[in-house]
XYZ file of C-alpha atoms in Angstrom:
564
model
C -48.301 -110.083 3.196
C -51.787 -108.926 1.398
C -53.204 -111.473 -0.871
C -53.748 -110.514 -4.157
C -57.190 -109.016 -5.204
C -59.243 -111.674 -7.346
C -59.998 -108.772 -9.169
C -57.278 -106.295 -9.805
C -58.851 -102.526 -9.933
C -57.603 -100.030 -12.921
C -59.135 -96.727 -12.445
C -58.321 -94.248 -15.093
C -59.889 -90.287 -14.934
C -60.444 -88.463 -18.062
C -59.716 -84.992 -16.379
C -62.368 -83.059 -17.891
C -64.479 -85.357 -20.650
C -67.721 -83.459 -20.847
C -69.899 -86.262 -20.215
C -72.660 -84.923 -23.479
C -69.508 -84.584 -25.633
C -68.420 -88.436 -24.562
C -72.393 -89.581 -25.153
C -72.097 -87.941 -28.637
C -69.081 -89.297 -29.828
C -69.847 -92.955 -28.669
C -73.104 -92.625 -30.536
C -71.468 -91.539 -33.333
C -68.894 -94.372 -33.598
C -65.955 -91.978 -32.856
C -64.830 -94.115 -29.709
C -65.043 -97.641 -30.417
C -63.307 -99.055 -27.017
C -65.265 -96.474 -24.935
C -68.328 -97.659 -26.325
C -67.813 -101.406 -25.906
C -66.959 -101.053 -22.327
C -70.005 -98.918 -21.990
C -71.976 -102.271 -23.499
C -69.578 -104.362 -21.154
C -70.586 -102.250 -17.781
C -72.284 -100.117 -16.185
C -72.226 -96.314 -16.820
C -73.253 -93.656 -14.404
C -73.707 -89.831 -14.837
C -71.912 -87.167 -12.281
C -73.267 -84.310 -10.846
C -71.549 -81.771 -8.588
C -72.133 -78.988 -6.495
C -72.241 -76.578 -8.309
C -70.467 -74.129 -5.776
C -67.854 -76.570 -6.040
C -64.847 -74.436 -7.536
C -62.964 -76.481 -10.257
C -59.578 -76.689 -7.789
C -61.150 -78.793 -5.160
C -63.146 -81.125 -7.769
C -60.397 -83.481 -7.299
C -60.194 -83.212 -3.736
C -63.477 -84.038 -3.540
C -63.053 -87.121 -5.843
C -60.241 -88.328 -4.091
C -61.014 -87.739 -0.035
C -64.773 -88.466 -0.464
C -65.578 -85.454 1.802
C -66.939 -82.132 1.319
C -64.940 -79.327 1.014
C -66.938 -78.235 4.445
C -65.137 -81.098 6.373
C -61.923 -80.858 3.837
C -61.453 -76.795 4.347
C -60.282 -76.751 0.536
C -61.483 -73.955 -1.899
C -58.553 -74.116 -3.846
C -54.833 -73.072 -4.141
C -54.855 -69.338 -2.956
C -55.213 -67.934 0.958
C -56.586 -64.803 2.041
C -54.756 -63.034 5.167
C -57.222 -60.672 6.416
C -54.723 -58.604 8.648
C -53.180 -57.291 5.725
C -54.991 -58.169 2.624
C -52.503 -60.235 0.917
C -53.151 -63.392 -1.173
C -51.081 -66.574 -1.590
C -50.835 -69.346 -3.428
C -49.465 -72.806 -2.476
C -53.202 -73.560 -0.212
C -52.956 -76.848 -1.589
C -54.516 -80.063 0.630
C -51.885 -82.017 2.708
C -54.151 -85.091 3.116
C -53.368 -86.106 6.215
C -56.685 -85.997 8.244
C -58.673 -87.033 4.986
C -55.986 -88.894 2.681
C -57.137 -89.770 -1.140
C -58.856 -93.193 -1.160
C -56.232 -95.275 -3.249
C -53.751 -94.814 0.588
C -54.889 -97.967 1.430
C -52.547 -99.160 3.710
C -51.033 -102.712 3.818
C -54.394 -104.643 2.868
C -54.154 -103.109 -0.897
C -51.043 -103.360 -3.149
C -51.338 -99.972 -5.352
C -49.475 -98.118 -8.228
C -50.131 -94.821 -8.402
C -48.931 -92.531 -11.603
C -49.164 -89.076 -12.031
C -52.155 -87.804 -9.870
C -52.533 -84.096 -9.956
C -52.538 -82.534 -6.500
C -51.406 -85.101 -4.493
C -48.152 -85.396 -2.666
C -46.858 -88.655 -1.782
C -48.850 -90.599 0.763
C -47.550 -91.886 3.834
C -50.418 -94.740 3.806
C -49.361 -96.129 0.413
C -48.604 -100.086 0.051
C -46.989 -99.337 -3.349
C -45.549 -97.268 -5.422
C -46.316 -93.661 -6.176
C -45.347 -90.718 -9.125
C -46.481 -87.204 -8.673
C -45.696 -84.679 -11.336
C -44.900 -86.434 -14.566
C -47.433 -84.755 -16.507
C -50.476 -84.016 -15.191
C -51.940 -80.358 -16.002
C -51.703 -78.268 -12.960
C -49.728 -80.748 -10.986
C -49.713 -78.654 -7.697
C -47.183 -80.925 -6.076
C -43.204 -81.135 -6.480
C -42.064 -84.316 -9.146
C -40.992 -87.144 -7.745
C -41.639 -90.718 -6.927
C -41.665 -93.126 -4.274
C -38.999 -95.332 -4.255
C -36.969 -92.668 -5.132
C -35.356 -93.653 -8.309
C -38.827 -94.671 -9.959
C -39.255 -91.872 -11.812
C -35.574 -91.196 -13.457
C -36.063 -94.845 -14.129
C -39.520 -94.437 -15.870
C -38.127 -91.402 -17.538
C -35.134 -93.161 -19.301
C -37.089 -95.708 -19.889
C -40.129 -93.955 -21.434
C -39.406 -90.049 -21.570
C -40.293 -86.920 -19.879
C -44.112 -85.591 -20.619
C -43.293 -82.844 -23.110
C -46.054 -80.635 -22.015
C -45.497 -80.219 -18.322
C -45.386 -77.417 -17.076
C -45.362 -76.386 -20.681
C -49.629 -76.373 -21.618
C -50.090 -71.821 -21.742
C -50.456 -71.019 -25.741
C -52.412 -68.587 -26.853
C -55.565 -69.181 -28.558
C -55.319 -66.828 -31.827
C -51.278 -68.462 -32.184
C -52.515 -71.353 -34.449
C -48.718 -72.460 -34.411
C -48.595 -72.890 -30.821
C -51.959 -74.456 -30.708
C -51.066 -77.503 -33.415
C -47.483 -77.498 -31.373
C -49.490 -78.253 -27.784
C -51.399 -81.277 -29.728
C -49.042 -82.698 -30.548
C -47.001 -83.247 -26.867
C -50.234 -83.791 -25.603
C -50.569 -86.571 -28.130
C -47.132 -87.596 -27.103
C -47.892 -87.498 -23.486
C -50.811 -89.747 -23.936
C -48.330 -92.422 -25.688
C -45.784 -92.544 -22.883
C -48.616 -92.512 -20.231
C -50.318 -95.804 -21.697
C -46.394 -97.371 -21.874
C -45.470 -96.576 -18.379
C -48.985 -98.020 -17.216
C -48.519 -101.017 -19.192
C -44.759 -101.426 -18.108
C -45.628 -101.039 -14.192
C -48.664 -103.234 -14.542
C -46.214 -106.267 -15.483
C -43.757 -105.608 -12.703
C -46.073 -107.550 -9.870
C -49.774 -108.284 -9.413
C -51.057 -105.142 -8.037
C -54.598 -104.472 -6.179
C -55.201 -101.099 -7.557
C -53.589 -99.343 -10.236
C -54.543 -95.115 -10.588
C -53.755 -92.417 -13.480
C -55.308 -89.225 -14.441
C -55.079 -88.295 -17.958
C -54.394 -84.173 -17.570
C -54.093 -83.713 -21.124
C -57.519 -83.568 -21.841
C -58.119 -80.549 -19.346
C -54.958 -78.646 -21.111
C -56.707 -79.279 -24.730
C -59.806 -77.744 -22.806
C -58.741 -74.918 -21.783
C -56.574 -74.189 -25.143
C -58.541 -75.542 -27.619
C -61.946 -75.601 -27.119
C -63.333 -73.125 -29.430
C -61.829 -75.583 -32.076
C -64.133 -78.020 -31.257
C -67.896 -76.808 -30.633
C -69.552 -75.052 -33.498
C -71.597 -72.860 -30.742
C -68.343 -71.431 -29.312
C -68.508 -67.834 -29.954
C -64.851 -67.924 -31.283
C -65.356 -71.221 -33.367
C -65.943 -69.191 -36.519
C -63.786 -66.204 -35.770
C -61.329 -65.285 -38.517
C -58.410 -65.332 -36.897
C -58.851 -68.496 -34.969
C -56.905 -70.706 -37.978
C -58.930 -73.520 -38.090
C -57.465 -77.451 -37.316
C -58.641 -79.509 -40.023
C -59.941 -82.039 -37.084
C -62.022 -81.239 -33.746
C -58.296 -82.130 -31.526
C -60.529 -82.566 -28.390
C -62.177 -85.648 -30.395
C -58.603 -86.327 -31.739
C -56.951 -86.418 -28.019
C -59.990 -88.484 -26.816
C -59.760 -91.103 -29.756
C -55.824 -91.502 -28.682
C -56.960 -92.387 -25.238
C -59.680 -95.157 -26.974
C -56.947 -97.156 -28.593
C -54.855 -97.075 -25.787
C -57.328 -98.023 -23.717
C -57.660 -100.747 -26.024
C -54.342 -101.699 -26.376
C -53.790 -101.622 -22.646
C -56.830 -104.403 -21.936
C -55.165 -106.830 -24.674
C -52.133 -106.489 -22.130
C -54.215 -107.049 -19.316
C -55.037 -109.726 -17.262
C -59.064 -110.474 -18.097
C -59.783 -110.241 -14.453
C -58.907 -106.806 -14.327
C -61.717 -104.831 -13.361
C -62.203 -100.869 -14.675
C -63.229 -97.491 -13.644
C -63.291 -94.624 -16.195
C -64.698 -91.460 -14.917
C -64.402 -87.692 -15.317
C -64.976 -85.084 -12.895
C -65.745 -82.386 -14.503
C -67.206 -81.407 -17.932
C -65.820 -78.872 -20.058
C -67.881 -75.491 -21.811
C -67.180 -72.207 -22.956
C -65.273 -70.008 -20.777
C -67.293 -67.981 -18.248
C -64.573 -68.154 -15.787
C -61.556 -65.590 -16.527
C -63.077 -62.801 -17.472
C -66.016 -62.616 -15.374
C -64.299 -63.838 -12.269
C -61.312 -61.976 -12.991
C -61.739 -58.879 -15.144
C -65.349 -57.789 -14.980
C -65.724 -58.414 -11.160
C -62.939 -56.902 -9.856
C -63.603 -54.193 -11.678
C -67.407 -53.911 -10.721
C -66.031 -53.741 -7.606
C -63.729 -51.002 -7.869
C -66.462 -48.416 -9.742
C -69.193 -49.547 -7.415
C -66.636 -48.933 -4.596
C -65.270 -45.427 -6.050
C -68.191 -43.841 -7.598
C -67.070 -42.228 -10.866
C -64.008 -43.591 -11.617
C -63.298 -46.357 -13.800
C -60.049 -48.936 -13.867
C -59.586 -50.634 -17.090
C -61.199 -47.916 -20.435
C -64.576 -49.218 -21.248
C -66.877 -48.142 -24.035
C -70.266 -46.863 -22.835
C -73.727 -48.332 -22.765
C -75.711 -47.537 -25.563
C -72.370 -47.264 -27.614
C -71.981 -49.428 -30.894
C -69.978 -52.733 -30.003
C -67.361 -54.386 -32.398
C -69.022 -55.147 -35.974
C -69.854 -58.847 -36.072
C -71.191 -61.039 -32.677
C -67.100 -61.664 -31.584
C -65.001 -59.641 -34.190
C -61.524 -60.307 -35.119
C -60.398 -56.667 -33.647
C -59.760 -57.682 -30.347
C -56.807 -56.040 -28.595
C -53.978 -58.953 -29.352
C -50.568 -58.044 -28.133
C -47.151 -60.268 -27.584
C -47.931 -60.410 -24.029
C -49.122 -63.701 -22.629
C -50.598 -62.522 -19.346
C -53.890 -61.329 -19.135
C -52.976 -58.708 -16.723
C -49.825 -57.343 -18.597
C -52.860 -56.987 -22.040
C -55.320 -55.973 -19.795
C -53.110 -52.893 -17.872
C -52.110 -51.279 -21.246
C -56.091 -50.167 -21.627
C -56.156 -49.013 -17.839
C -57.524 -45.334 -17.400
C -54.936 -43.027 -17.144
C -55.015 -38.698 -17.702
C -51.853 -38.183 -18.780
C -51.711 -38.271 -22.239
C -48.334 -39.146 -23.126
C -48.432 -41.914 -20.194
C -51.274 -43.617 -21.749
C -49.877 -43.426 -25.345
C -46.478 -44.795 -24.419
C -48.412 -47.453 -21.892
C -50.847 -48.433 -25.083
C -48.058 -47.949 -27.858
C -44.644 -48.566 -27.004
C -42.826 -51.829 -28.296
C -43.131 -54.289 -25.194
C -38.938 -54.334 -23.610
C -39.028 -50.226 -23.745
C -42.812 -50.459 -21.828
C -41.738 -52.656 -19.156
C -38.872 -50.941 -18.711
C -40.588 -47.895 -18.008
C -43.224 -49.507 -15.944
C -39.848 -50.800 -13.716
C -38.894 -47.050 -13.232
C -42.296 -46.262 -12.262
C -43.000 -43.825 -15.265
C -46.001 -45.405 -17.113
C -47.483 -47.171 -13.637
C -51.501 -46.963 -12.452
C -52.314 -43.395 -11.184
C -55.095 -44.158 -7.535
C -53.025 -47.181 -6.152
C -53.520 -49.437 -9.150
C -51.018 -52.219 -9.053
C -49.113 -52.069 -12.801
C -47.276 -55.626 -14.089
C -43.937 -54.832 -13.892
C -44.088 -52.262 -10.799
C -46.596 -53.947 -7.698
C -47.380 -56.956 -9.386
C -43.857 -57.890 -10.057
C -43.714 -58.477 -6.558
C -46.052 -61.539 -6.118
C -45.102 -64.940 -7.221
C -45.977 -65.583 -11.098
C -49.174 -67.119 -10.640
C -51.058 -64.742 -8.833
C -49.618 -61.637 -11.323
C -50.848 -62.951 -13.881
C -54.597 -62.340 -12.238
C -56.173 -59.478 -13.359
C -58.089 -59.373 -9.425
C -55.022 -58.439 -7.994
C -53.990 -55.147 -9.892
C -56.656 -53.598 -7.373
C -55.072 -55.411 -4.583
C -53.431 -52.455 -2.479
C -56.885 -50.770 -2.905
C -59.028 -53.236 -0.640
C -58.492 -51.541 2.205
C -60.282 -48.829 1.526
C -63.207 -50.996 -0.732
C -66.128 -52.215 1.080
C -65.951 -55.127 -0.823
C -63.140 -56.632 -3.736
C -63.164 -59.552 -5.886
C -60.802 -62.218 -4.702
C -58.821 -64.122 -7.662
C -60.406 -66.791 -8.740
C -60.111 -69.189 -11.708
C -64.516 -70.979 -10.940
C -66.927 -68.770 -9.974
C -66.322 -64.985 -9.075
C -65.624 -64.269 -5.096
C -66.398 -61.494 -3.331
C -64.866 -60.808 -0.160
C -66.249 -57.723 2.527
C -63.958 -55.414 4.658
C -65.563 -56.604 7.672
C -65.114 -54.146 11.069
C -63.945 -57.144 13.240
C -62.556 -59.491 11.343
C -60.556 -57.703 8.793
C -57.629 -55.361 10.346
C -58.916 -52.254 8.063
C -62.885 -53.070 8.176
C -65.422 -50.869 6.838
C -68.665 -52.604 6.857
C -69.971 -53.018 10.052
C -71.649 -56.641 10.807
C -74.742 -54.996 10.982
C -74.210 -53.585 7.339
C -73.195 -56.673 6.427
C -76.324 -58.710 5.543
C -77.799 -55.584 3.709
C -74.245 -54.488 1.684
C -74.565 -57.937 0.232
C -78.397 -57.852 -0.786
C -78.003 -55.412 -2.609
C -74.370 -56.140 -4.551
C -76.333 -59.407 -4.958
C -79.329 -58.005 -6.862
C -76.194 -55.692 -9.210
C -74.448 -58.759 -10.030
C -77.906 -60.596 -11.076
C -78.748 -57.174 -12.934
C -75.647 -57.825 -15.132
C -76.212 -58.061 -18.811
C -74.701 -59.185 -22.015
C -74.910 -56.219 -24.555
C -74.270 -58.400 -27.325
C -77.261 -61.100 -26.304
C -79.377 -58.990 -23.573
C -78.698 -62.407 -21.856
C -78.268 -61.979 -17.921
C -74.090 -62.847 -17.585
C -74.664 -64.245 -13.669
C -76.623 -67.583 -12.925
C -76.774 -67.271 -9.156
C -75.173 -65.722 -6.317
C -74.659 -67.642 -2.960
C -73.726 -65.526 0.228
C -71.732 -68.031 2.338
C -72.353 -67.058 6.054
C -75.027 -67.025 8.153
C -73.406 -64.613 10.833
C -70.606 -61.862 9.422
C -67.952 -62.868 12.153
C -68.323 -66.519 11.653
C -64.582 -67.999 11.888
C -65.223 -71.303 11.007
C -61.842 -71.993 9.264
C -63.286 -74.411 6.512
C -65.713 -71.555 5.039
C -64.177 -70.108 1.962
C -62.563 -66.911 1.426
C -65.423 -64.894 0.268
C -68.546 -63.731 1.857
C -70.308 -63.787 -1.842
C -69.783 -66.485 -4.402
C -70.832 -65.589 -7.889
C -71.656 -68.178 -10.610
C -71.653 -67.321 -13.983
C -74.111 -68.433 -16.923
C -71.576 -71.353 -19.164
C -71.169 -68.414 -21.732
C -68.238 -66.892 -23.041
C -69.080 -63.346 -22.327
C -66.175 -60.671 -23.440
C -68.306 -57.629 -22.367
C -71.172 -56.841 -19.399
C -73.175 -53.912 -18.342
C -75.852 -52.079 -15.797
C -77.127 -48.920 -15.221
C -74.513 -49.645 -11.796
C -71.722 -49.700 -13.397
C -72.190 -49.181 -16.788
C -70.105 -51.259 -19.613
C -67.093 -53.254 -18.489
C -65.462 -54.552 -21.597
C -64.984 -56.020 -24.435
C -61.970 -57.774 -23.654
C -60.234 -60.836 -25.211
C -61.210 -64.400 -24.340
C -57.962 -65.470 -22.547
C -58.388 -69.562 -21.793
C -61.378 -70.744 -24.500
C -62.515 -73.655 -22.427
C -63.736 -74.166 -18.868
C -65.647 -76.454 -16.746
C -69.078 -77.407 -15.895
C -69.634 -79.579 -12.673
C -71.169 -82.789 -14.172
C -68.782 -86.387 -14.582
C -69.161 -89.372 -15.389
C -68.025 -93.118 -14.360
C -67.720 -95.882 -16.707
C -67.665 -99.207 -14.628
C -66.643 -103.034 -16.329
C -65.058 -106.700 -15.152
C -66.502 -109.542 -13.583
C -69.478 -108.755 -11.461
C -70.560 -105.848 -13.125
C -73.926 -105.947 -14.949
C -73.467 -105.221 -18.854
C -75.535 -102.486 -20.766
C -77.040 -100.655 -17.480
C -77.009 -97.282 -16.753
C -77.473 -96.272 -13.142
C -79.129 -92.843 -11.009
C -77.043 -89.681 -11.247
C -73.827 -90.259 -8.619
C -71.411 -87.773 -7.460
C -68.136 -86.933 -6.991
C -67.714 -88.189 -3.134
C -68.899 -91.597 -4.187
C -65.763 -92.157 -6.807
C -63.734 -93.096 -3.012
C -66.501 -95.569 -1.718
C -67.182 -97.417 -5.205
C -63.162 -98.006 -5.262
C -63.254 -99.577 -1.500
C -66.147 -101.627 -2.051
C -64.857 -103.202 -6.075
C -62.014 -104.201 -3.830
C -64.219 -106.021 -1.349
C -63.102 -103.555 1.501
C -65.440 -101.497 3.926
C -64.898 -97.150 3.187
C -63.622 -95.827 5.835
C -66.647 -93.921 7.977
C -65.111 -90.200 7.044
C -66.219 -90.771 3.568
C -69.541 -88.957 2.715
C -70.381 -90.201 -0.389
C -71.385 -94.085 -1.085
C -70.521 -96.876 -4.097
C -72.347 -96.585 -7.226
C -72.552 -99.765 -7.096
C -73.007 -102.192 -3.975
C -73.200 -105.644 -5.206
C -70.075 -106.163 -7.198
C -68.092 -107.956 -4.381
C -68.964 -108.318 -0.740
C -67.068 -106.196 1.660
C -64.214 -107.881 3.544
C -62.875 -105.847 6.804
C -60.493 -102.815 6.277
């Protein structure tokens, strides 16, 4: 049998605290608890790579590897033998598993850690799925019956698998905050009620709400969010993400009065949180830069002109808002298409009699253009709901496409050799993506004259390279943190505007919040990273990391290393 720890570990992540945000409130006495743990300990900023996509941040986090030695991009696979995407890519963690499968040496409880199935090297107790945003693993426990038991007990997590509203549906919005705010209440019960089952080693949660108020709510709570002031955005009398975030300070609170005072703490975050630059310009604007550059001439989605008059007002209220809730289903309605009548009943018609005749194939995309309810009805929910993929059937015959993506924008090339339909020959290769690379930098924001990409990466040194743990595309495009409804160049000429869809996305920079015995007070240490959140875990433990990890502790001295 393990003894137990001396010092008990609690790490808690704050999926997607912008660390500036965090900084600001503390200063401004907004986050009481936060702030006297930050006196208590020792605080450290995060940085990340930032080619690191947001769906293997917590991969990283978690496996202490890079996603060069990991493999993982993120949830969706590219099959180059017949262009087809899927979803499902997630990480099985068995050559790299997260760093809280400690095996016998550590007693652990682990609740509700998104992306993470249950580990085989677990002395403990496990929950996957009770709330987390984005789960990306099925519910259930180990033993078995924990979770019905923690359900009775405490309740389901009203907002899993239940976070999508729409941004201008104020309703919906105030209805999100408040099972997020009832998520974070059962979450701090169930971690106090397993803590007092047995004297555990390690104890691990990830608070997902924050990342679902992110992505729904942010324009709510920055006054330099383009949509903060915009008419139809019904204000919340309160900023929610600083309401969310003060929830999790007096639980936090409430939880150490429960506490043993040996326990020791890590806080951190990931990821930060900014405007949007993600879904449009990964999804929208870059597939269809693609598709014009690729077919000169033609255009997918209707597009006012360069030089034309935008929208009175920097971000109008006369956006194009429909009843439907996927961006591709709002997006397709305002698709190019000659026939008259086609395009008015596609635009016009009340929603049930339009999908109905997209079913029959009488309003569908003209040029092998996928419509919602005709090709894309075919893929699994999550990857029609991508605006990439209505040009999916086209690839083929592109020399390059935009992958979906939901970080920065990927390009993929129809290589000769490696894809079963090439184009590009590998000695075209190195050229074709110079110059796409110098259209994508020459991409501007009408409404600023702002350039919309921050830098471009091209991923492989030699075309055919089949290193399996390369992502998907050739070209990786990272957008300025701007919420940018519209672009334009004399390439392609104006691609937009189009609606925000999410208002919030990330930023790669974290941060770790470190307290208990052995921990100086008041200091704040170097910039860290995300692969040493593993390493710092093994070593407040006293145990070794094992070799595989990359990263190192943020902080050495706390206890002296015993043998894993």
């Amino acid at each position: 049998m393990p003894v137990p720890n001396a010092n008990p570990l609690l790490i808690l992540c704050l999926d997607a605290v912008d660390r500036n945000l965090l900084e600001q409130w503390i200063r401004a006495g907004e986050l009481p608890n936060l702030a006297r743990l930050m006196r208590l300990g020792t605080y450290v900023p995060l940085e990340r790579d930032p080619w690191l996509v947001a769906e293997s941040s917590f991969n990283m986090a978690l496996t202490g590897c890079e996603k060069m030695v990991t493999g993982h991009w993120g949830s969706y696979r590219f099959d180059a033998e017949n262009y087809r995407v899927s979803e499902g890519n997630y990480y099985a963690y068995d050559e790299y598993p997260p760093f809280f499968a400690m095996g016998e040496q550590v007693r652990a409880a682990i609740f509700d850690v998104p992306q993470v199935p249950i580990c085989r090297n677990l002395n403990g107790v496990q929950v996957v799925g009770w709330g987390a945003h984005a789960p990306d693993a099925p519910t259930r426990s180990q033993p078995a019956g924990l979770l019905e038991e923690l359900c009775a007990k405490h309740g389901r997590h009203p907002a899993l698998h239940n976070d999508g509203v729409n941004w201008w549906r104020h309703k919906d919005l105030a209805k999100l905050y408040g099972r997020l705010c009832e998520g974070i209440e059962r979450r701090f019960a169930i971690l106090e009620d397993l803590f007092t089952r047995e004297p555990w080693d390690l104890m691990v949660s990830v608070f997902g709400e924050l990342h679902s108020a992110g992505h729904a709510m942010f324009h709510h709570s920055q006054p330099n969010h383009p949509l903060y002031h915009e008419p139809c955005a019904r204000r919340f009398e309160f900023d929610p993400m600083l309401g969310l975030l003060k929830k999790i300070d007096d639980g936090i609170q409430r939880l150490l009065e429960r506490l043993p005072s040996n326990v020791r703490m890590m806080i951190f975050a990931q990821e930060g949180v900014a405007p949007n630059a993600a879904d449009l310009c990964s999804n929208i604007h870059l597939g269809e830069l693609c598709y014009r550059l690729s077919f000169p001439g033609r255009r997918g989605v209707h597009s006012s002109s360069r030089g034309e008059p935008l929208p009175n007002g920097d971000f109008p209220s006369g956006y194009r808002f429909y009843d439907d809730n996927a961006m591709t289903e709002s997006l397709w309605r305002w698709f190019e298409e000659p026939n008259a009548v086609r395009r008015l009943l596609r635009r016009y018609a009340p929603k049930k009699l339009r999908r109905t005749l997209d079913r029959l194939g009488l309003v569908g995309n003209a040029g092998g253009l996928l419509s919602p309810h005709g090709g894309l009805r075919k893929l699994s929910p999550g990857l029609r709901a991508l605006p990439a993929m209505i040009y999916r059937d086209l690839w083929s015959k592109m020399k390059f496409f935009a992958l979906p993506s939901f970080s920065q924008g990927t390009v993929r090339v129809n290589l000769r050799g490696r894809e079963s339909a090439g184009l590009v020959s590998p000695a075209e290769y190195r050229g074709l993506l110079d110059d796409l690379s110098e259209k994508l930098l020459a991409l501007r924001d009408p409404r600023t004259g702002d350039a919309v990409v921050k830098e471009v990466w091209q991923t492989r040194e030699e075309p055919l390279d089949a290193n399996p743990h390369l992502p998907a595309g050739d070209l990786l495009v990272d957008f300025h943190p701007r919420a940018v409804d519209v672009v334009e160049s004399e390439a392609v000429d104006r691609i937009g505007p189009f609606r925000f869809y999410r208002t919030g996305g990330h930023l790669p920079h974290g941060f770790c919040l470190l307290s208990g015995a052995g921990i100086p007070a008041g200091a704040r240490l170097p910039v860290g990273g995300l692969l040493d959140i593993g390493p710092t875990a093994w070593r407040l433990l006293g145990l070794t990391p094992p070799a595989y990890m990359q990263g190192q502790s943020l902080f050495q001295s706390a206890a002296a290393p015993r043998a894993a």
